[in-house]
Amino acid sequence: MSADQHNYNLSPGEIRETLLTLNHAIENHRKWFDTLHRSIIFNQEFPKDILDELAHTKCQFGKWYYGNTSKTFKHYDEFTLLEATHRYMHDNARKLSHSFINNETPSIDIYNKFISYQKEVIRLLQALHDKLINLSHGYDALTGLLNRGFITLMLDSLHEKSLRYKYLYSVAMLDADYFKKINDTHGHAAGDNVLKAIANHLRTSLRKSDSVGRIGGEEFLVILPETNKEDARFLLDKFRDSISKLKIDTGSEMINVTLSAGISQVSQDDEDSWQAVKRADYALYRSKENGRNRVTVAD
């Protein structure tokens, strides 16, 4: 799975919707391809969206591509490559169509180019589809945040970048205070509501460049790219304060919850990213020891 950080602010629901949109685009392209071949084989009239000079923008697939497509796609190389590939395919389809309309023998070279571009369009679309499927498997079922496995991949990828380019980032460990007491007092369904509320607040409160995952129980890991420990503390303290004011429905009453956090700035001396995570985890432990509902920065 790729670790392209621009794509992880989407919820599982948004990914499902994006997959449906992409599947619809693929189906529209297949229908266009079938229409062209029926026109050639059965000598039927060629549709305008095949003969038009701007056919690549006017077919159903083109309308999707040049229309209000999901930002999810635009971060992938395949999406960029589709523009030229799809246009070249239409150019050669138009040349073939005009040959038949003018009762001329079509060029085998043009036909081969058309088929080649057609296959490449399908390949690129399938690659996009597969990447989104992989992305959908990287989410925690309860909270919709990244799961432990996926955020681990992201963290490892980011650390490689930091070693190579001296890229600065910080990590933070967050933990819901007195979570066991919430479960014991209000039940596990209430505990689930608390975790979902924290997750939703994290998703909407953090910056677009930040990533957050649930790594177990009531613990969350936050990755803060291009952020030193002082700025990380400011961001996390602001979040801690806002979550403490949030009213969460347990099913029987509205309650407030608090969070404790530990932060560590990644060092060039860290052999791997999890050394920083361990320091952040120890800083989190110190926050708990010192009264909870606070943010501690690792030394």
Coordinates of C-alpha atoms in Angstrom, one line a residue:
M1 CA 0.0 0.0 0.0
S2 CA 1.2 3.5 -0.9
A3 CA 1.8 6.0 1.8
D4 CA 0.6 9.1 0.0
Q5 CA -0.4 11.3 2.8
H6 CA -2.7 13.6 0.8
N7 CA -5.4 10.9 0.7
Y8 CA -6.1 10.0 4.3
N9 CA -8.5 12.6 5.4
L10 CA -11.3 10.7 3.7
S11 CA -13.7 8.7 5.7
P12 CA -14.6 5.1 4.7
G13 CA -17.9 6.4 3.5
E14 CA -16.3 8.9 1.2
I15 CA -14.0 6.2 -0.2
R16 CA -17.0 3.9 -0.9
E17 CA -18.7 6.8 -2.7
T18 CA -15.5 7.5 -4.7
L19 CA -15.3 3.8 -5.7
L20 CA -18.9 3.9 -6.9
T21 CA -18.1 7.1 -9.0
L22 CA -15.0 5.4 -10.5
N23 CA -16.9 2.2 -11.3
H24 CA -19.5 4.3 -13.1
A25 CA -16.8 6.1 -15.1
I26 CA -15.3 2.7 -16.1
E27 CA -18.7 1.4 -17.2
N28 CA -19.4 4.6 -19.2
H29 CA -16.1 4.1 -21.0
R30 CA -16.9 0.4 -21.8
K31 CA -20.2 1.5 -23.3
W32 CA -18.5 4.1 -25.5
F33 CA -16.1 1.4 -26.7
D34 CA -19.0 -0.9 -27.5
T35 CA -20.9 1.8 -29.4
L36 CA -17.8 2.6 -31.6
H37 CA -17.4 -1.1 -32.5
R38 CA -21.1 -1.5 -33.3
S39 CA -21.0 1.5 -35.6
I40 CA -18.0 0.0 -37.4
I41 CA -19.2 -3.6 -37.6
F42 CA -22.8 -2.9 -38.4
N43 CA -22.3 0.2 -40.5
Q44 CA -24.4 2.3 -38.1
E45 CA -24.2 6.1 -37.8
F46 CA -21.3 7.2 -35.6
P47 CA -22.4 9.2 -32.6
K48 CA -21.3 12.9 -32.3
D49 CA -19.3 12.1 -29.1
I50 CA -17.0 10.0 -31.3
L51 CA -16.6 12.4 -34.3
D52 CA -16.3 15.7 -32.4
E53 CA -12.8 17.3 -32.2
L54 CA -13.4 17.7 -28.4
A55 CA -14.9 14.2 -28.1
H56 CA -12.6 13.4 -25.2
T57 CA -14.3 16.1 -23.1
K58 CA -17.9 15.3 -24.3
C59 CA -18.2 11.5 -23.8
Q60 CA -19.6 10.4 -20.5
F61 CA -16.2 9.4 -19.3
G62 CA -14.8 12.8 -20.3
K63 CA -17.5 14.7 -18.6
W64 CA -16.6 12.8 -15.4
Y65 CA -12.9 13.4 -15.8
Y66 CA -13.1 17.1 -16.6
G67 CA -16.1 17.7 -14.3
N68 CA -16.2 17.9 -10.5
T69 CA -14.3 14.7 -9.8
S70 CA -13.3 13.7 -6.4
K71 CA -10.0 15.3 -5.1
T72 CA -9.0 11.7 -4.1
F73 CA -8.1 10.8 -7.7
K74 CA -6.1 13.9 -8.5
H75 CA -3.2 13.0 -6.2
Y76 CA -2.5 9.8 -8.2
D77 CA -0.2 9.6 -11.1
E78 CA -2.7 7.4 -13.0
F79 CA -5.3 10.2 -12.9
T80 CA -2.8 12.6 -14.6
L81 CA -1.8 10.0 -17.2
L82 CA -5.4 9.4 -18.1
E83 CA -5.8 12.8 -19.6
A84 CA -3.4 12.4 -22.5
T85 CA -4.1 8.6 -22.9
H86 CA -7.9 9.1 -23.1
R87 CA -7.5 12.1 -25.6
Y88 CA -5.1 10.1 -27.9
M89 CA -7.5 7.2 -27.9
H90 CA -10.3 9.5 -29.0
D91 CA -8.1 11.1 -31.7
N92 CA -7.4 7.7 -33.2
A93 CA -11.1 6.6 -32.9
R94 CA -12.1 9.7 -34.8
K95 CA -9.6 9.0 -37.6
L96 CA -10.9 5.4 -37.8
S97 CA -14.5 6.6 -37.9
H98 CA -13.8 9.1 -40.7
S99 CA -12.2 6.3 -42.8
F100 CA -15.4 4.2 -42.6
I101 CA -17.6 7.2 -43.3
N102 CA -15.5 8.1 -46.4
N103 CA -15.5 4.4 -47.5
E104 CA -11.7 4.4 -47.2
T105 CA -9.6 1.4 -46.0
P106 CA -8.7 2.2 -42.4
S107 CA -5.0 2.3 -41.4
I108 CA -3.8 -0.7 -39.4
D109 CA -1.4 1.6 -37.7
I110 CA -4.2 3.9 -36.5
Y111 CA -6.3 0.9 -35.4
N112 CA -3.3 -0.5 -33.4
K113 CA -2.7 2.8 -31.7
F114 CA -6.4 3.1 -30.9
I115 CA -6.5 -0.4 -29.3
S116 CA -3.3 0.3 -27.4
Y117 CA -4.6 3.6 -25.9
Q118 CA -7.9 1.9 -25.1
K119 CA -6.1 -0.9 -23.2
E120 CA -4.0 1.7 -21.3
V121 CA -7.1 3.7 -20.3
I122 CA -8.6 0.5 -18.8
R123 CA -5.3 -0.3 -17.1
L124 CA -5.0 3.1 -15.5
L125 CA -8.6 3.1 -14.3
Q126 CA -8.1 -0.4 -12.8
A127 CA -5.0 0.8 -11.0
L128 CA -6.9 3.7 -9.5
H129 CA -9.6 1.3 -8.4
D130 CA -7.1 -1.1 -6.8
K131 CA -5.4 1.8 -4.9
L132 CA -8.8 2.9 -3.5
I133 CA -9.6 -0.7 -2.5
N134 CA -6.3 -0.9 -0.6
L135 CA -7.0 2.4 1.0
S136 CA -10.4 1.2 2.2
H137 CA -8.7 -1.7 4.0
G138 CA -6.6 0.7 6.0
Y139 CA -9.4 2.0 8.2
D140 CA -10.5 1.1 11.7
A141 CA -14.0 -0.3 11.6
L142 CA -15.3 1.5 14.7
T143 CA -13.8 5.0 14.3
G144 CA -13.1 5.3 10.6
L145 CA -9.6 6.5 11.4
L146 CA -6.5 4.7 10.0
N147 CA -5.9 1.4 11.6
R148 CA -2.6 0.4 13.2
G149 CA -1.2 -1.5 10.2
F150 CA -1.8 1.4 7.8
I151 CA -0.6 4.2 9.9
T152 CA 2.5 2.1 10.6
L153 CA 3.2 2.0 6.9
M154 CA 2.8 5.8 6.7
L155 CA 5.1 6.4 9.6
D156 CA 7.8 4.2 8.2
S157 CA 7.6 5.9 4.8
L158 CA 7.7 9.3 6.4
H159 CA 10.7 8.4 8.5
E160 CA 12.6 7.2 5.4
K161 CA 11.9 10.6 3.9
S162 CA 13.1 12.3 7.1
L163 CA 16.4 10.4 7.0
R164 CA 17.0 11.1 3.3
Y165 CA 16.0 14.8 3.2
K166 CA 16.3 15.8 6.9
Y167 CA 12.5 16.2 6.9
L168 CA 11.1 17.4 10.2
Y169 CA 8.0 15.9 11.8
S170 CA 6.6 15.1 15.2
V171 CA 4.4 12.3 16.6
A172 CA 1.9 12.4 19.4
M173 CA 0.2 9.6 21.4
L174 CA -3.3 10.4 22.7
D175 CA -5.3 8.5 25.3
A176 CA -8.9 9.0 26.6
D177 CA -8.8 9.6 30.3
Y178 CA -10.6 7.2 32.7
F179 CA -11.9 5.2 29.7
K180 CA -12.4 2.1 31.7
K181 CA -14.6 4.0 34.2
I182 CA -16.7 5.2 31.3
N183 CA -17.2 1.6 30.1
D184 CA -17.9 0.3 33.6
T185 CA -20.4 3.1 34.4
H186 CA -22.2 3.6 31.1
G187 CA -21.5 0.4 29.2
H188 CA -19.3 -0.6 26.2
A189 CA -21.8 1.0 23.7
A190 CA -21.2 4.3 25.5
G191 CA -17.4 3.7 25.3
D192 CA -17.8 3.2 21.6
N193 CA -19.7 6.5 21.3
V194 CA -16.8 8.3 23.1
L195 CA -14.2 6.8 20.8
K196 CA -16.2 7.7 17.7
A197 CA -16.7 11.3 19.0
I198 CA -13.0 11.7 19.7
A199 CA -12.2 10.3 16.2
N200 CA -14.6 12.7 14.5
H201 CA -13.2 15.6 16.4
L202 CA -9.7 14.6 15.5
R203 CA -10.6 14.3 11.8
T204 CA -12.2 17.7 11.6
S205 CA -9.8 19.6 14.0
L206 CA -6.4 18.5 12.7
R207 CA -4.7 20.0 9.7
K208 CA -5.1 18.5 6.2
S209 CA -1.5 17.4 6.2
D210 CA -1.8 15.6 9.6
S211 CA -2.7 11.9 9.9
V212 CA -4.3 10.1 12.8
G213 CA -4.9 6.4 13.5
R214 CA -6.4 4.3 16.2
I215 CA -3.6 1.9 17.4
G216 CA -5.5 0.0 20.0
G217 CA -8.3 0.5 22.6
E218 CA -8.6 4.2 23.4
E219 CA -5.1 5.1 22.1
F220 CA -4.5 7.3 19.0
L221 CA -1.4 8.1 17.1
V222 CA -1.1 11.4 15.3
I223 CA 1.6 12.2 12.7
L224 CA 2.4 15.9 12.3
P225 CA 4.5 16.6 9.2
E226 CA 6.9 19.6 9.1
T227 CA 6.0 20.4 12.7
N228 CA 8.5 20.9 15.6
K229 CA 7.6 19.8 19.2
E230 CA 6.7 23.4 20.3
D231 CA 4.1 23.8 17.4
A232 CA 2.9 20.2 18.0
R233 CA 2.3 21.1 21.6
F234 CA 0.3 24.1 20.7
L235 CA -1.9 22.1 18.2
L236 CA -2.5 19.2 20.6
D237 CA -3.2 21.5 23.6
K238 CA -5.8 23.3 21.5
F239 CA -7.3 20.0 20.6
R240 CA -7.2 18.8 24.2
D241 CA -9.0 21.9 25.4
S242 CA -11.7 21.6 22.7
I243 CA -12.4 17.9 23.3
S244 CA -12.9 18.6 27.1
K245 CA -15.8 21.0 26.2
L246 CA -17.5 18.5 23.9
K247 CA -20.7 16.9 25.1
I248 CA -20.9 13.2 24.2
D249 CA -24.1 11.2 24.2
T250 CA -23.7 7.9 26.1
G251 CA -27.3 6.9 25.3
S252 CA -28.4 7.7 28.8
E253 CA -26.8 11.1 29.5
M254 CA -24.4 13.6 28.0
I255 CA -20.9 13.5 29.4
N256 CA -17.6 15.3 29.0
V257 CA -14.3 13.4 28.4
T258 CA -10.7 14.6 28.6
L259 CA -7.6 13.5 26.8
S260 CA -3.9 13.2 27.8
A261 CA -1.2 13.4 25.2
G262 CA 2.5 12.9 24.8
I263 CA 4.6 14.4 22.0
S264 CA 8.0 13.7 20.5
Q265 CA 9.9 15.4 17.7
V266 CA 11.6 12.9 15.5
S267 CA 15.4 13.1 15.6
Q268 CA 17.9 12.3 12.8
D269 CA 19.5 9.9 15.4
D270 CA 16.3 7.8 15.5
E271 CA 17.0 4.5 13.7
D272 CA 13.3 4.1 13.1
S273 CA 10.1 6.0 13.6
W274 CA 9.0 3.9 16.6
Q275 CA 11.8 5.3 18.8
A276 CA 10.0 8.6 18.6
V277 CA 6.6 6.9 19.2
K278 CA 8.1 5.3 22.3
R279 CA 9.2 8.7 23.6
A280 CA 5.8 10.1 22.9
D281 CA 4.2 7.1 24.7
Y282 CA 6.4 7.8 27.8
A283 CA 5.5 11.5 27.6
L284 CA 1.8 10.4 27.6
Y285 CA 2.5 8.3 30.7
R286 CA 3.9 11.3 32.4
S287 CA 0.7 13.3 31.5
K288 CA -1.3 10.6 33.2
E289 CA 0.9 10.6 36.2
N290 CA 0.7 14.4 36.6
G291 CA -3.1 14.5 36.7
R292 CA -4.3 13.8 33.2
N293 CA -6.0 16.2 30.8
R294 CA -2.6 17.6 29.8
V295 CA 0.0 17.5 27.0
T296 CA 3.6 16.6 27.8
V297 CA 6.6 16.9 25.4
A298 CA 9.3 14.3 25.6
D299 CA 12.8 15.6 26.6

